[in-house]
Coordinates of C-alpha atoms and ligand atoms in Angstrom, one line a residue:
M15 CA -53.1 11.9 -197.6
T16 CA -50.6 13.5 -195.3
E17 CA -49.9 17.4 -194.4
Q18 CA -46.8 17.0 -196.6
T19 CA -48.7 15.9 -199.6
P20 CA -48.4 18.7 -202.3
T21 CA -51.8 20.3 -203.5
P22 CA -53.0 19.0 -207.0
E23 CA -52.1 22.6 -208.1
Q24 CA -48.6 22.1 -206.9
L25 CA -48.1 18.8 -208.5
V26 CA -49.6 19.9 -211.9
S27 CA -47.1 22.7 -212.5
I28 CA -44.6 20.3 -213.9
D29 CA -41.3 21.5 -215.1
Y30 CA -40.6 19.7 -218.7
K31 CA -37.1 21.3 -219.2
P32 CA -34.5 18.8 -218.8
P33 CA -31.9 19.2 -216.2
R34 CA -28.4 20.8 -217.0
K35 CA -26.2 18.0 -215.8
S36 CA -25.5 15.0 -218.0
W37 CA -28.0 11.8 -218.1
L38 CA -24.9 9.9 -217.4
D39 CA -24.5 11.8 -214.1
P40 CA -26.3 9.0 -211.8
T41 CA -26.7 10.9 -208.7
V42 CA -30.6 11.0 -207.3
E43 CA -31.9 12.4 -204.2
F44 CA -34.0 10.1 -202.3
R45 CA -36.7 12.5 -201.6
K46 CA -39.6 11.8 -199.0
G47 CA -42.8 10.7 -201.0
T48 CA -40.8 9.7 -204.2
Y49 CA -39.3 6.1 -203.3
C50 CA -40.3 3.2 -201.1
Y51 CA -38.8 1.7 -198.0
S52 CA -36.3 -1.2 -198.2
G53 CA -37.3 -5.0 -197.5
V54 CA -37.7 -5.9 -193.9
P55 CA -35.0 -8.3 -193.3
K56 CA -37.2 -11.4 -191.7
H57 CA -39.2 -11.5 -194.9
V58 CA -35.9 -11.3 -197.2
E59 CA -34.7 -14.2 -194.9
Y60 CA -37.9 -16.0 -195.2
L61 CA -38.0 -16.1 -198.8
G62 CA -33.9 -17.3 -198.8
L63 CA -33.1 -13.8 -200.8
P64 CA -29.5 -12.6 -200.3
N65 CA -28.1 -10.1 -197.7
P66 CA -31.1 -9.5 -195.2
R67 CA -30.2 -6.6 -193.3
E68 CA -31.5 -3.3 -191.7
W69 CA -31.0 -0.3 -194.4
Q70 CA -32.6 2.6 -196.1
P71 CA -32.5 4.0 -199.5
F72 CA -32.0 7.6 -198.1
E73 CA -28.8 6.3 -196.0
P74 CA -25.7 6.8 -197.6
D75 CA -24.3 3.3 -196.7
W76 CA -26.5 0.6 -198.4
K77 CA -24.7 -2.3 -196.5
L78 CA -23.9 -3.9 -200.0
P79 CA -21.9 -7.3 -199.9
P80 CA -18.1 -6.7 -200.6
D81 CA -18.3 -8.5 -203.9
W82 CA -21.8 -6.5 -205.1
K83 CA -20.2 -5.6 -208.2
R84 CA -18.8 -8.7 -209.3
I85 CA -22.4 -10.5 -208.1
I86 CA -24.4 -7.9 -210.4
L87 CA -21.9 -8.1 -213.6
D88 CA -22.2 -12.0 -213.2
G89 CA -26.1 -12.0 -212.9
M90 CA -26.1 -9.6 -216.1
K91 CA -24.1 -12.0 -217.9
D92 CA -26.3 -15.1 -216.7
R93 CA -29.4 -13.0 -217.9
L94 CA -27.9 -11.9 -221.3
D95 CA -27.2 -15.7 -222.1
K96 CA -30.6 -16.8 -220.8
Y97 CA -32.9 -14.4 -221.9
R98 CA -32.7 -13.5 -225.6
S99 CA -35.1 -10.8 -225.3
F100 CA -32.9 -9.1 -223.0
R101 CA -30.1 -8.9 -225.1
L102 CA -32.2 -7.9 -227.8
F103 CA -33.6 -4.9 -225.9
M104 CA -29.9 -3.9 -225.0
D105 CA -29.1 -3.8 -228.5
I106 CA -31.4 -2.8 -230.8
C107 CA -33.1 0.5 -229.5
V108 CA -32.5 3.5 -232.0
R109 CA -33.3 6.2 -229.4
C110 CA -36.1 7.1 -231.9
G111 CA -37.7 8.8 -229.0
A112 CA -41.5 7.2 -229.8
C113 CA -41.5 5.8 -226.4
A114 CA -40.0 9.3 -224.5
D115 CA -43.7 11.0 -223.6
K116 CA -45.7 7.4 -223.4
C117 CA -44.9 6.9 -219.8
H118 CA -47.3 8.2 -217.0
F119 CA -44.5 8.7 -214.7
Y120 CA -42.8 11.1 -217.1
I121 CA -45.9 12.9 -218.1
G122 CA -46.6 13.5 -213.9
S123 CA -43.1 14.3 -213.1
G124 CA -41.3 15.7 -216.4
D125 CA -38.2 13.9 -214.7
P126 CA -36.4 12.8 -218.0
K127 CA -35.3 9.5 -216.5
N128 CA -38.8 8.4 -216.4
M129 CA -38.9 8.4 -220.1
P130 CA -38.9 4.7 -220.9
V131 CA -35.8 5.1 -223.4
L132 CA -33.9 6.9 -220.8
R133 CA -34.8 4.5 -218.0
A134 CA -33.6 1.5 -220.1
E135 CA -30.6 3.4 -220.8
L136 CA -29.7 3.4 -217.2
L137 CA -29.1 -0.3 -217.6
R138 CA -28.0 -0.5 -221.4
S139 CA -25.2 2.0 -220.5
V140 CA -23.6 -0.7 -218.1
Y141 CA -24.0 -3.4 -220.5
R142 CA -22.2 -1.5 -223.0
R143 CA -19.4 -0.8 -220.9
Y144 CA -18.8 -4.7 -220.1
F145 CA -20.3 -6.3 -222.8
T146 CA -19.8 -4.6 -225.9
T147 CA -16.5 -3.5 -228.1
A148 CA -18.0 0.0 -228.2
G149 CA -18.0 0.4 -224.7
K150 CA -14.4 0.7 -224.3
L151 CA -15.0 4.3 -225.4
G152 CA -16.8 5.1 -222.4
R153 CA -19.1 7.9 -221.9
L154 CA -18.4 8.7 -226.0
A155 CA -20.3 5.6 -226.4
G156 CA -23.0 6.3 -223.6
A157 CA -21.2 3.4 -221.6
R158 CA -20.7 3.8 -217.6
D159 CA -18.7 2.3 -214.9
L160 CA -20.9 0.2 -212.5
D161 CA -20.5 2.3 -209.3
E162 CA -22.5 2.4 -206.0
N163 CA -24.1 5.5 -207.5
V164 CA -25.4 4.0 -210.7
L165 CA -26.9 1.1 -208.3
K166 CA -28.6 3.5 -206.4
E167 CA -30.0 5.0 -209.7
W168 CA -31.4 1.7 -210.9
F169 CA -33.4 1.3 -207.6
Y170 CA -34.7 4.7 -207.7
Y171 CA -36.0 4.6 -211.5
F172 CA -36.7 0.6 -211.5
Y173 CA -38.8 1.3 -208.5
Q174 CA -40.6 4.0 -210.4
C175 CA -41.9 2.0 -213.2
T176 CA -44.9 0.0 -212.9
E177 CA -44.1 -2.5 -215.6
C178 CA -47.3 -1.6 -217.3
R179 CA -45.8 -1.8 -220.7
R180 CA -47.6 1.0 -222.4
C181 CA -44.3 2.3 -223.8
S182 CA -43.9 -0.9 -225.6
V183 CA -47.5 -0.2 -227.8
F184 CA -45.7 2.8 -229.3
C185 CA -41.8 1.2 -229.8
P186 CA -41.5 0.6 -233.5
Y187 CA -39.0 -2.5 -232.2
G188 CA -41.3 -3.9 -229.6
I189 CA -39.0 -3.2 -227.0
D190 CA -40.5 -3.7 -223.8
T191 CA -39.3 -1.4 -221.0
A192 CA -41.2 -3.4 -218.6
E193 CA -39.1 -6.5 -219.2
I194 CA -35.9 -4.3 -218.8
T195 CA -37.3 -3.2 -215.4
M196 CA -37.8 -6.8 -214.3
I197 CA -34.3 -7.4 -215.2
G198 CA -33.4 -4.4 -213.3
R199 CA -35.2 -5.5 -210.3
E200 CA -33.8 -9.1 -210.4
L201 CA -30.2 -7.9 -210.4
L202 CA -30.9 -5.5 -207.4
N203 CA -32.2 -8.4 -205.7
L204 CA -29.1 -10.2 -206.0
V205 CA -27.3 -8.0 -203.7
G206 CA -30.2 -7.4 -201.2
C207 CA -31.8 -4.4 -202.7
N208 CA -35.6 -4.5 -202.9
I209 CA -38.8 -3.1 -201.4
N210 CA -40.8 -4.1 -198.7
W211 CA -44.2 -3.7 -200.5
V212 CA -43.1 -6.3 -202.8
I213 CA -41.2 -8.7 -200.6
E214 CA -43.6 -8.8 -197.6
P215 CA -46.6 -9.9 -199.8
V216 CA -44.3 -12.5 -201.4
S217 CA -43.3 -14.0 -198.1
N218 CA -46.8 -14.0 -197.0
C219 CA -47.9 -15.8 -199.8
F220 CA -45.3 -18.7 -199.0
R221 CA -46.6 -18.9 -195.6
T222 CA -50.3 -18.7 -195.7
G223 CA -51.2 -18.7 -199.4
N224 CA -52.0 -14.8 -199.9
H225 CA -50.3 -11.4 -199.8
L226 CA -52.0 -10.2 -196.7
G227 CA -51.3 -13.7 -194.5
V228 CA -54.8 -14.4 -193.9
Q229 CA -55.2 -18.0 -192.4
P230 CA -57.2 -20.7 -193.6
H231 CA -59.7 -19.9 -190.8
G232 CA -59.5 -16.1 -191.4
F233 CA -60.1 -16.9 -195.1
K234 CA -63.4 -19.1 -193.9
D235 CA -64.5 -16.1 -191.7
S236 CA -64.3 -13.6 -194.4
I237 CA -66.2 -16.0 -197.0
E238 CA -69.3 -16.6 -194.5
F239 CA -69.3 -12.8 -193.3
A240 CA -70.0 -12.3 -197.1
V241 CA -72.9 -14.7 -197.2
D242 CA -74.3 -13.1 -194.4
D243 CA -74.2 -9.5 -195.7
L244 CA -75.7 -11.0 -199.4
E245 CA -78.6 -12.7 -197.4
E246 CA -79.3 -9.4 -195.6
I247 CA -79.4 -7.4 -199.1
T248 CA -80.9 -9.9 -201.3
G249 CA -82.8 -12.2 -199.1
I250 CA -80.8 -14.9 -200.8
K251 CA -78.7 -17.3 -198.7
V252 CA -75.9 -18.8 -201.0
D253 CA -73.3 -21.3 -200.1
P254 CA -70.1 -20.9 -201.5
P255 CA -67.7 -24.4 -200.8
I256 CA -64.2 -24.1 -199.8
N257 CA -61.4 -26.8 -200.4
K258 CA -64.4 -29.0 -201.8
K259 CA -62.6 -32.0 -203.8
G260 CA -64.1 -33.0 -207.0
T261 CA -66.1 -29.8 -208.1
E262 CA -66.1 -28.8 -211.7
I263 CA -64.0 -25.8 -211.3
L264 CA -61.6 -24.0 -208.8
F265 CA -62.1 -20.2 -208.5
I266 CA -59.4 -18.1 -207.7
V267 CA -59.4 -14.6 -206.5
P268 CA -57.0 -11.8 -205.5
S269 CA -57.0 -11.6 -201.6
A270 CA -57.9 -8.1 -201.6
D271 CA -61.7 -9.2 -202.9
Y272 CA -62.2 -10.8 -199.5
F273 CA -60.6 -8.2 -197.1
A274 CA -60.8 -4.8 -198.7
S275 CA -63.1 -2.3 -199.9
P276 CA -64.2 -1.5 -202.6
H277 CA -63.3 -5.2 -203.9
Y278 CA -65.6 -6.6 -201.5
Y279 CA -68.5 -6.0 -203.3
T280 CA -67.0 -7.9 -206.5
L281 CA -66.6 -10.5 -204.1
L282 CA -70.1 -10.5 -203.4
G283 CA -71.1 -10.1 -207.2
Y284 CA -69.4 -13.4 -207.9
M285 CA -70.8 -15.4 -205.3
L286 CA -74.6 -14.2 -206.4
L287 CA -74.1 -15.0 -210.1
F288 CA -72.5 -18.5 -209.1
H289 CA -75.7 -19.2 -207.0
E290 CA -77.9 -18.2 -209.4
I291 CA -76.7 -20.3 -212.3
G292 CA -75.9 -23.2 -209.9
L293 CA -72.3 -23.3 -210.7
D294 CA -70.6 -26.5 -209.5
Y295 CA -67.2 -24.5 -207.9
T296 CA -65.0 -24.2 -205.1
F297 CA -62.8 -21.6 -203.3
S298 CA -59.5 -22.8 -202.0
A299 CA -57.9 -21.5 -198.7
F300 CA -54.7 -22.3 -199.7
A301 CA -54.7 -20.9 -203.5
S302 CA -56.5 -17.7 -201.7
E303 CA -54.6 -15.3 -204.0
G304 CA -54.6 -14.8 -207.7
G305 CA -51.8 -12.2 -207.5
N306 CA -48.2 -12.9 -208.1
F307 CA -45.7 -10.2 -206.7
G308 CA -43.2 -12.7 -207.9
L309 CA -43.7 -10.6 -210.9
F310 CA -42.0 -7.6 -209.3
T311 CA -39.1 -9.7 -207.7
S312 CA -37.8 -12.2 -210.2
H313 CA -38.5 -14.7 -212.6
E314 CA -37.9 -17.8 -210.1
M315 CA -40.2 -16.2 -208.1
I316 CA -42.9 -16.0 -210.5
K317 CA -42.6 -19.5 -211.3
R318 CA -42.8 -20.3 -207.6
L319 CA -46.2 -18.4 -206.9
N320 CA -47.7 -19.6 -210.0
N321 CA -47.3 -23.2 -209.4
K322 CA -49.3 -23.0 -206.4
I323 CA -52.8 -22.4 -208.5
Y324 CA -52.2 -25.4 -210.5
S325 CA -50.9 -27.6 -207.5
E326 CA -54.2 -26.7 -205.7
A327 CA -56.1 -27.7 -208.6
K328 CA -54.6 -31.0 -209.0
R329 CA -55.1 -31.6 -205.3
L330 CA -58.6 -30.8 -205.4
G331 CA -59.4 -32.8 -208.5
V332 CA -60.9 -30.2 -210.5
K333 CA -61.7 -30.1 -214.3
W334 CA -60.7 -26.4 -215.1
L335 CA -60.5 -23.1 -213.5
I336 CA -61.9 -19.5 -213.3
G337 CA -60.2 -16.4 -212.6
A338 CA -61.5 -13.4 -211.2
E339 CA -60.9 -9.6 -211.5
C340 CA -57.2 -9.8 -211.0
G341 CA -54.6 -7.8 -212.7
H342 CA -51.3 -9.6 -212.8
M343 CA -52.4 -13.1 -212.2
W344 CA -53.2 -12.6 -215.8
R345 CA -50.3 -11.2 -217.0
V346 CA -48.5 -14.2 -215.5
L347 CA -50.9 -16.7 -216.8
H348 CA -50.9 -15.5 -220.3
Q349 CA -47.3 -14.8 -220.8
Y350 CA -45.1 -16.7 -218.4
M351 CA -47.3 -20.0 -217.2
D352 CA -47.1 -22.1 -220.2
T353 CA -43.0 -22.0 -220.3
M354 CA -42.5 -21.8 -216.7
N355 CA -45.0 -24.5 -215.2
G356 CA -46.3 -26.1 -218.6
P357 CA -46.5 -26.7 -221.2
G358 CA -50.0 -27.0 -220.8
A359 CA -51.7 -28.3 -217.7
D360 CA -52.7 -31.6 -219.2
F361 CA -54.5 -33.0 -215.8
L362 CA -56.9 -30.3 -216.4
E363 CA -59.6 -30.5 -219.1
E364 CA -60.1 -28.0 -221.9
P365 CA -62.6 -25.4 -220.2
V366 CA -66.5 -25.7 -221.6
S367 CA -69.2 -23.7 -220.1
P368 CA -71.5 -25.9 -218.3
I369 CA -74.3 -23.2 -218.8
T370 CA -73.9 -22.3 -222.4
G371 CA -71.7 -25.4 -223.8
T372 CA -69.1 -22.8 -224.9
R373 CA -65.8 -24.0 -225.4
F374 CA -63.1 -21.7 -224.5
E375 CA -60.4 -22.5 -227.1
N376 CA -58.4 -19.6 -225.8
A377 CA -57.7 -21.1 -222.3
R378 CA -56.6 -24.3 -224.3
A379 CA -53.2 -23.9 -222.6
T380 CA -53.9 -22.5 -219.4
R381 CA -57.3 -24.3 -218.7
M382 CA -58.1 -21.1 -216.7
V383 CA -61.0 -18.8 -218.1
H384 CA -61.4 -14.9 -216.9
I385 CA -64.6 -14.3 -215.3
C386 CA -65.5 -11.7 -217.7
E387 CA -65.3 -14.3 -220.7
F388 CA -67.2 -16.2 -218.6
T389 CA -70.0 -14.0 -217.7
A390 CA -70.1 -12.2 -221.1
D391 CA -70.7 -15.7 -222.9
L392 CA -73.5 -16.2 -220.4
I393 CA -75.1 -12.7 -221.2
K394 CA -74.4 -13.1 -225.1
N395 CA -76.4 -16.5 -224.5
N396 CA -79.4 -15.1 -222.5
K397 CA -78.9 -17.2 -219.6
L398 CA -79.2 -14.1 -217.2
K399 CA -82.1 -12.2 -216.2
L400 CA -80.8 -8.4 -215.8
D401 CA -82.6 -5.3 -215.1
P402 CA -80.2 -2.5 -215.7
S403 CA -82.2 0.2 -214.1
R404 CA -80.8 -0.9 -211.0
N405 CA -77.8 0.8 -211.6
N406 CA -79.3 4.1 -212.9
H407 CA -77.8 6.0 -210.2
R408 CA -74.4 5.0 -211.5
K409 CA -72.7 6.8 -214.7
V410 CA -69.9 4.3 -215.3
T411 CA -66.7 4.4 -217.4
F412 CA -64.0 1.4 -217.4
H413 CA -60.5 1.6 -216.7
D414 CA -58.4 -0.9 -218.9
S415 CA -56.6 -2.4 -216.3
C416 CA -52.8 -2.7 -217.8
N417 CA -52.4 -6.3 -217.4
P418 CA -55.5 -7.9 -218.7
A419 CA -55.4 -5.2 -221.6
R420 CA -52.3 -5.4 -222.9
A421 CA -51.0 -8.8 -221.7
M422 CA -54.4 -10.6 -222.8
G423 CA -56.3 -8.2 -225.1
L424 CA -59.2 -8.3 -222.9
F425 CA -61.1 -5.0 -224.0
E426 CA -64.0 -6.0 -225.1
E427 CA -65.8 -8.6 -222.6
P428 CA -66.4 -6.2 -219.8
R429 CA -67.5 -3.5 -221.9
Y430 CA -70.0 -6.0 -223.3
I431 CA -71.1 -6.6 -219.5
L432 CA -71.3 -3.2 -218.3
K433 CA -73.2 -2.1 -221.4
S434 CA -75.7 -5.0 -220.4
V435 CA -76.0 -4.1 -216.7
C436 CA -75.9 -0.3 -217.0
N437 CA -77.9 2.2 -218.7
H438 CA -75.1 5.0 -218.4
F439 CA -71.6 3.9 -219.8
H440 CA -69.1 6.5 -221.2
D441 CA -65.7 5.5 -222.5
M442 CA -62.8 7.6 -221.8
P443 CA -61.0 9.4 -224.8
E444 CA -59.6 6.6 -227.2
N445 CA -55.9 7.2 -226.5
T446 CA -56.3 6.6 -222.6
I447 CA -58.2 3.1 -222.8
R448 CA -57.7 -0.3 -224.4
E449 CA -53.9 -1.0 -225.4
Q450 CA -53.2 2.5 -225.0
T451 CA -54.4 2.6 -221.3
F452 CA -52.9 4.6 -218.5
C453 CA -51.8 2.8 -215.6
C454 CA -53.0 3.6 -212.2
G455 CA -49.7 4.6 -211.2
S456 CA -49.3 2.1 -208.3
G457 CA -48.7 -1.1 -209.9
A458 CA -46.1 -3.4 -209.4
G459 CA -45.4 -3.5 -205.9
L460 CA -45.5 0.4 -205.7
G461 CA -49.0 1.0 -204.2
T462 CA -47.5 1.9 -200.7
D463 CA -47.6 5.3 -198.6
E464 CA -44.3 6.2 -198.3
N465 CA -43.9 7.0 -202.2
L466 CA -47.4 8.8 -202.3
E467 CA -46.2 12.1 -204.3
M468 CA -44.9 9.9 -206.9
R469 CA -48.0 7.6 -207.1
L470 CA -50.3 10.8 -207.8
R471 CA -47.8 11.8 -210.3
G472 CA -48.1 8.7 -212.0
G473 CA -51.6 8.4 -211.7
F474 CA -52.2 11.9 -213.1
P475 CA -52.8 10.9 -216.8
R476 CA -55.3 8.4 -215.9
A477 CA -57.2 10.6 -213.5
N478 CA -57.0 13.4 -216.3
A479 CA -59.3 11.0 -218.6
V480 CA -61.6 10.3 -215.8
K481 CA -62.2 14.0 -215.3
Y482 CA -63.0 14.3 -218.7
V483 CA -65.5 12.1 -218.8
K484 CA -67.1 13.4 -215.5
E485 CA -67.3 16.9 -216.6
K486 CA -68.6 15.6 -220.1
F487 CA -70.8 13.0 -218.9
D488 CA -71.4 13.3 -215.1
V489 CA -69.6 10.0 -214.6
N490 CA -69.4 9.1 -210.8
M491 CA -68.0 5.5 -211.1
L492 CA -64.7 4.1 -212.7
T493 CA -65.1 0.6 -213.0
C494 CA -62.0 -1.8 -213.3
I495 CA -60.8 -5.4 -213.0
C496 CA -57.7 -5.2 -211.0
A497 CA -57.2 -5.6 -207.3
I498 CA -54.5 -2.8 -207.4
D499 CA -56.6 -0.7 -209.5
K500 CA -59.6 -0.9 -206.9
A501 CA -57.0 -0.3 -203.9
T502 CA -55.3 2.7 -205.2
L503 CA -57.6 4.5 -207.8
P504 CA -59.9 5.7 -204.9
G505 CA -57.2 7.5 -203.3
L506 CA -55.9 8.7 -206.6
L507 CA -59.7 10.0 -207.5
E508 CA -60.0 12.0 -204.5
Y509 CA -57.1 13.7 -204.9
W510 CA -57.6 14.5 -208.6
V511 CA -61.3 14.2 -209.2
P512 CA -63.2 14.1 -206.2
G513 CA -66.8 12.5 -206.5
V514 CA -66.1 9.7 -208.5
E515 CA -66.2 6.1 -206.7
V516 CA -64.5 3.0 -208.2
G517 CA -66.2 -0.3 -208.4
G518 CA -65.7 -3.7 -210.3
V519 CA -67.7 -5.1 -213.0
H520 CA -69.4 -8.0 -211.2
E521 CA -70.3 -5.6 -208.6
L522 CA -72.7 -3.9 -211.2
L523 CA -73.6 -7.1 -212.9
A524 CA -74.7 -8.3 -209.5
N525 CA -76.5 -5.0 -208.5
A526 CA -78.5 -5.7 -212.1
L527 CA -78.9 -9.4 -211.6
V528 CA -82.4 -10.4 -210.8
V529 CA -82.3 -13.6 -208.9
E530 CA -85.0 -16.1 -208.3
G531 CA -86.4 -15.9 -205.1
E532 CA -84.8 -12.6 -203.8
R533 CA -86.4 -9.9 -202.0
E534 CA -87.3 -6.6 -203.7
R535 CA -84.0 -4.6 -203.4
S536 CA -84.2 -1.0 -202.8
T537 CA -80.4 -0.7 -202.5
D538 CA -77.3 -1.9 -204.5
L539 CA -74.8 -4.1 -202.9
R540 CA -73.1 -0.8 -201.2
G541 CA -76.3 -0.3 -199.5
D542 CA -77.0 2.9 -201.3
S543 CA -80.2 3.8 -202.8
T544 CA -80.9 3.0 -206.6
E545 CA -83.7 5.4 -206.5
Q546 CA -82.9 7.7 -209.2
S547 CA -83.5 7.1 -213.0
G548 CA -82.1 8.3 -216.3
A549 CA -82.4 8.0 -219.9
E550 CA -80.2 5.7 -221.8
T551 CA -77.1 7.0 -222.6
T552 CA -74.7 4.3 -223.4
D553 CA -72.0 5.0 -225.6
A554 CA -71.8 2.9 -229.0
Ligands
SF4_622 S1 -39.5 3.7 -229.2 FE1 -38.2 1.9 -229.0 S2 -36.6 2.5 -230.4 FE2 -37.7 4.2 -230.0 S3 -36.4 5.2 -228.2 FE3 -38.2 4.1 -227.4 S4 -37.3 1.8 -226.8 FE4 -36.0 2.8 -228.3
SF4_623 S1 -43.5 0.0 -218.7 FE1 -44.9 1.7 -217.9 S2 -44.0 2.6 -216.3 FE2 -42.4 1.1 -217.1 S3 -41.4 2.7 -218.5 FE3 -43.0 1.8 -219.8 S4 -44.6 3.1 -219.5 FE4 -43.3 3.9 -217.9

């Protein structure tokens, strides 16, 4: 937090009274703390994206190409022709308002243009003006001319949407505002209006295979470091292969797992688990990133980044894949992969657990199994020896990360694992979890520092639900299965609910996992003492 960061008391006094000016007025104030900085030219250039240049959103001159308006309208026409969903979402909203109060950015800011319905109207008003007959009536029909102020307003609000899809759960027509935001960002990209927190990781991914630009030797060093740490804590020396050809499984992690904390403890967890069950797997130093920031850039970029995982699976000659605790990797796999780089990854086999014999029919198309599905199946078949009392110092709740929850319905498996490895588990209120889960407020490339105020506002509903279980059950750990969540929730909780740590499901699994030949453990994977007992208080 900086000196300029408002206090929680200041942020929570939210004014929900709509402003006097019409919503058709596009003027926005780029106030520090509420917007993200522009894409750095060298990264824009590296990706071959248009109009690389020095500029910032708060400057009056955005240095747009002379024919920017034509480029945007042509781009809109192309996408209306190409994506049936986009045209449908532009046409069918009845403005019923069911989505209006469901967005965490609206709840946390009180800005009506953060209501999903109004966020979509920013684009829809231009669609009406140029692509419908009624639009000739202009403002009467809710239509607006496209001008620079409208473009700037798009930038401001489409980079205040985390593409979390909570609003779509409540829309009677199934309108997915995240898809509208994606098109909005794609159009902005056509004239070079993007943010660096998205563009730099994407460019790094093309150079080195991961968001941070870690090179193969750096990746190897990180894994070796983790091997040493695990040995120190447990007395067990694991031997994780990297780039090994002909193994049964390729294991894909988000890069934060091997360079950031608290992700790192989850990485230790996977490695210990795989050692204990004798899994025949390999990491890849090339497909060293599960995350796909293409999702926050354009459909074309999603496709290019997703392809890397499957190219590497082919090169290494594996049979199928396991994917780690990552968020948007799973959204891309479940919602886009099969049509973008499919259908089907036929050179791979339908996944079958070598330990339990379970056939993962749900992964028939992607050939990739979520680590929580894989581990829950091991526990269900009594293949793991677990001592949940080793997590007695943790009173645990679970944040359903938006993408695994809403894009693939992964609600029960993480909870099943947690309840098997912890004696104290408490869910947050029903309307804040599972498909109604509240976003961390920092997804979709918004997890940077310059927009911290907006992130703290957007994360307020999530933090509020954590506060509830902290006060009611003394919860001191929020678990989740997404790298962005693990990166951003610690700061959010420190601000709104101090005293609650953030961890991964496989971190707690490994704390409880009794490994053959291990030394007696007096600390968890973080080195924290486990010397605290408690009665069983797991929620049903
Ligand atoms: S709930 Fe759906 S139909 Fe109703 S205003 Fe929102 S987007 Fe439009
Ligand atoms: S997708 Fe999420 S962030 Fe975007 S408008 Fe809907 S609820 Fe808000």
